[in-house]
């Protein structure tokens, strides 16, 4: 089963992070984000472009917003998921990550907050 997370910068939809049923990860900027004159890349490693980022191209950034080492292990243990599964962790705690980037399961409505 694939997982999709909507990725917001502040309250604007920047793109979508996806993990397919085989575990492969990709990220694509939303077309509205790319078309906006005010849009910025999420990071230097994810410059604005229409083509999706695959695997290692995007995994570093998204893993980097999660807690590190022991804290990650503790959180994963509490949630009953693997500490190495970045997407599962983001799905569970991505709405509460430090910083301006928020991750919300794509099937959930009511975001952005107003």
PDB file of C-alpha atoms in Angstrom:
ATOM      1  CA  UNK A   1       0.000   0.000   0.000  1.00  0.00           C
ATOM      2  CA  UNK A   2       1.367   3.406  -0.873  1.00  0.00           C
ATOM      3  CA  UNK A   3       1.439   6.345   1.536  1.00  0.00           C
ATOM      4  CA  UNK A   4       1.052   9.961   0.505  1.00  0.00           C
ATOM      5  CA  UNK A   5       1.771  12.990   2.643  1.00  0.00           C
ATOM      6  CA  UNK A   6       0.925  16.535   1.671  1.00  0.00           C
ATOM      7  CA  UNK A   7       3.887  18.770   2.435  1.00  0.00           C
ATOM      8  CA  UNK A   8       3.135  22.313   3.578  1.00  0.00           C
ATOM      9  CA  UNK A   9       5.513  25.219   4.014  1.00  0.00           C
ATOM     10  CA  UNK A  10       3.816  27.402   6.578  1.00  0.00           C
ATOM     11  CA  UNK A  11       0.175  27.031   5.464  1.00  0.00           C
ATOM     12  CA  UNK A  12       0.747  26.626   1.721  1.00  0.00           C
ATOM     13  CA  UNK A  13       0.785  23.253  -0.030  1.00  0.00           C
ATOM     14  CA  UNK A  14       4.298  22.872  -1.432  1.00  0.00           C
ATOM     15  CA  UNK A  15       4.082  19.307  -2.715  1.00  0.00           C
ATOM     16  CA  UNK A  16       3.514  15.662  -1.976  1.00  0.00           C
ATOM     17  CA  UNK A  17       5.782  13.023  -0.510  1.00  0.00           C
ATOM     18  CA  UNK A  18       4.988   9.460  -1.505  1.00  0.00           C
ATOM     19  CA  UNK A  19       6.175   5.992  -0.578  1.00  0.00           C
ATOM     20  CA  UNK A  20       5.028   3.265  -2.958  1.00  0.00           C
ATOM     21  CA  UNK A  21       4.123  -0.284  -1.951  1.00  0.00           C
ATOM     22  CA  UNK A  22       7.754  -1.332  -2.512  1.00  0.00           C
ATOM     23  CA  UNK A  23       9.086   1.349  -0.159  1.00  0.00           C
ATOM     24  CA  UNK A  24      10.443   3.685  -2.856  1.00  0.00           C
ATOM     25  CA  UNK A  25      10.146   7.349  -1.876  1.00  0.00           C
ATOM     26  CA  UNK A  26       9.511  10.345  -4.144  1.00  0.00           C
ATOM     27  CA  UNK A  27       8.648  14.013  -3.719  1.00  0.00           C
ATOM     28  CA  UNK A  28       7.005  16.317  -6.236  1.00  0.00           C
ATOM     29  CA  UNK A  29       6.286  20.005  -5.903  1.00  0.00           C
ATOM     30  CA  UNK A  30       2.636  20.977  -6.415  1.00  0.00           C
ATOM     31  CA  UNK A  31       2.019  22.676  -9.748  1.00  0.00           C
ATOM     32  CA  UNK A  32       0.413  25.684  -8.004  1.00  0.00           C
ATOM     33  CA  UNK A  33       3.562  26.004  -5.872  1.00  0.00           C
ATOM     34  CA  UNK A  34       5.795  25.974  -8.926  1.00  0.00           C
ATOM     35  CA  UNK A  35       3.603  28.531 -10.700  1.00  0.00           C
ATOM     36  CA  UNK A  36       3.570  30.977  -7.786  1.00  0.00           C
ATOM     37  CA  UNK A  37       5.932  33.942  -7.997  1.00  0.00           C
ATOM     38  CA  UNK A  38       6.443  33.674  -4.225  1.00  0.00           C
ATOM     39  CA  UNK A  39       7.424  30.002  -4.121  1.00  0.00           C
ATOM     40  CA  UNK A  40      10.784  28.947  -2.768  1.00  0.00           C
ATOM     41  CA  UNK A  41      12.451  25.539  -2.629  1.00  0.00           C
ATOM     42  CA  UNK A  42      12.088  23.548   0.580  1.00  0.00           C
ATOM     43  CA  UNK A  43      15.871  23.278   0.661  1.00  0.00           C
ATOM     44  CA  UNK A  44      18.944  23.616  -1.523  1.00  0.00           C
ATOM     45  CA  UNK A  45      18.832  19.873  -2.059  1.00  0.00           C
ATOM     46  CA  UNK A  46      15.274  20.192  -3.463  1.00  0.00           C
ATOM     47  CA  UNK A  47      15.414  23.019  -6.028  1.00  0.00           C
ATOM     48  CA  UNK A  48      12.177  24.022  -7.707  1.00  0.00           C
ATOM     49  CA  UNK A  49      11.453  21.720 -10.647  1.00  0.00           C
ATOM     50  CA  UNK A  50       8.495  19.954 -12.191  1.00  0.00           C
ATOM     51  CA  UNK A  51      10.103  16.496 -12.235  1.00  0.00           C
ATOM     52  CA  UNK A  52       9.702  14.440  -9.066  1.00  0.00           C
ATOM     53  CA  UNK A  53      12.700  13.791  -6.836  1.00  0.00           C
ATOM     54  CA  UNK A  54      13.369  10.086  -6.376  1.00  0.00           C
ATOM     55  CA  UNK A  55      14.889   8.096  -3.512  1.00  0.00           C
ATOM     56  CA  UNK A  56      18.132   9.503  -2.192  1.00  0.00           C
ATOM     57  CA  UNK A  57      17.512  12.819  -3.964  1.00  0.00           C
ATOM     58  CA  UNK A  58      14.854  13.648  -1.388  1.00  0.00           C
ATOM     59  CA  UNK A  59      15.275  11.244   1.530  1.00  0.00           C
ATOM     60  CA  UNK A  60      18.018  13.258   3.226  1.00  0.00           C
ATOM     61  CA  UNK A  61      15.894  16.366   3.591  1.00  0.00           C
ATOM     62  CA  UNK A  62      12.826  14.564   4.879  1.00  0.00           C
ATOM     63  CA  UNK A  63      14.791  12.356   7.283  1.00  0.00           C
ATOM     64  CA  UNK A  64      16.483  15.506   8.542  1.00  0.00           C
ATOM     65  CA  UNK A  65      13.276  17.050   9.866  1.00  0.00           C
ATOM     66  CA  UNK A  66      12.759  14.081  12.193  1.00  0.00           C
ATOM     67  CA  UNK A  67      14.315  13.696  15.648  1.00  0.00           C
ATOM     68  CA  UNK A  68      17.757  12.123  15.709  1.00  0.00           C
ATOM     69  CA  UNK A  69      19.104   8.858  17.070  1.00  0.00           C
ATOM     70  CA  UNK A  70      17.860   8.019  20.558  1.00  0.00           C
ATOM     71  CA  UNK A  71      14.857  10.351  20.407  1.00  0.00           C
ATOM     72  CA  UNK A  72      13.834   8.815  17.094  1.00  0.00           C
ATOM     73  CA  UNK A  73      14.147   5.317  18.574  1.00  0.00           C
ATOM     74  CA  UNK A  74      12.015   6.263  21.589  1.00  0.00           C
ATOM     75  CA  UNK A  75       9.286   7.874  19.478  1.00  0.00           C
ATOM     76  CA  UNK A  76       9.235   4.973  17.023  1.00  0.00           C
ATOM     77  CA  UNK A  77       9.002   2.465  19.872  1.00  0.00           C
ATOM     78  CA  UNK A  78       6.077   4.332  21.426  1.00  0.00           C
ATOM     79  CA  UNK A  79       4.310   4.464  18.054  1.00  0.00           C
ATOM     80  CA  UNK A  80       5.104   0.833  17.239  1.00  0.00           C
ATOM     81  CA  UNK A  81       6.875   1.600  13.960  1.00  0.00           C
ATOM     82  CA  UNK A  82      10.408   1.218  12.665  1.00  0.00           C
ATOM     83  CA  UNK A  83      12.786   4.086  13.465  1.00  0.00           C
ATOM     84  CA  UNK A  84      14.129   3.645   9.912  1.00  0.00           C
ATOM     85  CA  UNK A  85      10.768   4.259   8.257  1.00  0.00           C
ATOM     86  CA  UNK A  86      10.854   8.025   7.726  1.00  0.00           C
ATOM     87  CA  UNK A  87       7.481   8.147   5.967  1.00  0.00           C
ATOM     88  CA  UNK A  88       5.695   6.266   8.753  1.00  0.00           C
ATOM     89  CA  UNK A  89       7.259   8.587  11.323  1.00  0.00           C
ATOM     90  CA  UNK A  90       6.318  11.686   9.326  1.00  0.00           C
ATOM     91  CA  UNK A  91       2.801  10.328   8.915  1.00  0.00           C
ATOM     92  CA  UNK A  92       2.482  10.064  12.703  1.00  0.00           C
ATOM     93  CA  UNK A  93       4.360  13.149  13.950  1.00  0.00           C
ATOM     94  CA  UNK A  94       4.789  15.299  10.813  1.00  0.00           C
ATOM     95  CA  UNK A  95       2.101  17.717  11.896  1.00  0.00           C
ATOM     96  CA  UNK A  96       4.207  18.532  14.938  1.00  0.00           C
ATOM     97  CA  UNK A  97       7.726  18.725  13.469  1.00  0.00           C
ATOM     98  CA  UNK A  98       9.901  21.652  14.442  1.00  0.00           C
ATOM     99  CA  UNK A  99      10.221  24.302  11.757  1.00  0.00           C
ATOM    100  CA  UNK A 100       8.006  25.622   9.007  1.00  0.00           C
ATOM    101  CA  UNK A 101       7.410  22.335   7.136  1.00  0.00           C
ATOM    102  CA  UNK A 102       4.354  20.248   8.053  1.00  0.00           C
ATOM    103  CA  UNK A 103       3.348  16.797   6.822  1.00  0.00           C
ATOM    104  CA  UNK A 104      -0.315  15.784   6.697  1.00  0.00           C
ATOM    105  CA  UNK A 105      -1.638  12.473   5.338  1.00  0.00           C
ATOM    106  CA  UNK A 106      -3.111  13.251   1.911  1.00  0.00           C
ATOM    107  CA  UNK A 107      -6.453  11.682   2.767  1.00  0.00           C
ATOM    108  CA  UNK A 108      -6.990  14.076   5.705  1.00  0.00           C
ATOM    109  CA  UNK A 109      -8.929  17.276   5.119  1.00  0.00           C
ATOM    110  CA  UNK A 110      -9.061  20.530   7.034  1.00  0.00           C
ATOM    111  CA  UNK A 111      -5.575  21.762   6.212  1.00  0.00           C
ATOM    112  CA  UNK A 112      -4.169  24.325   5.857  1.00  0.00           C
ATOM    113  CA  UNK A 113      -5.143  25.797   9.168  1.00  0.00           C
ATOM    114  CA  UNK A 114      -6.653  29.240   8.996  1.00  0.00           C
TER     115      UNK A 114
END
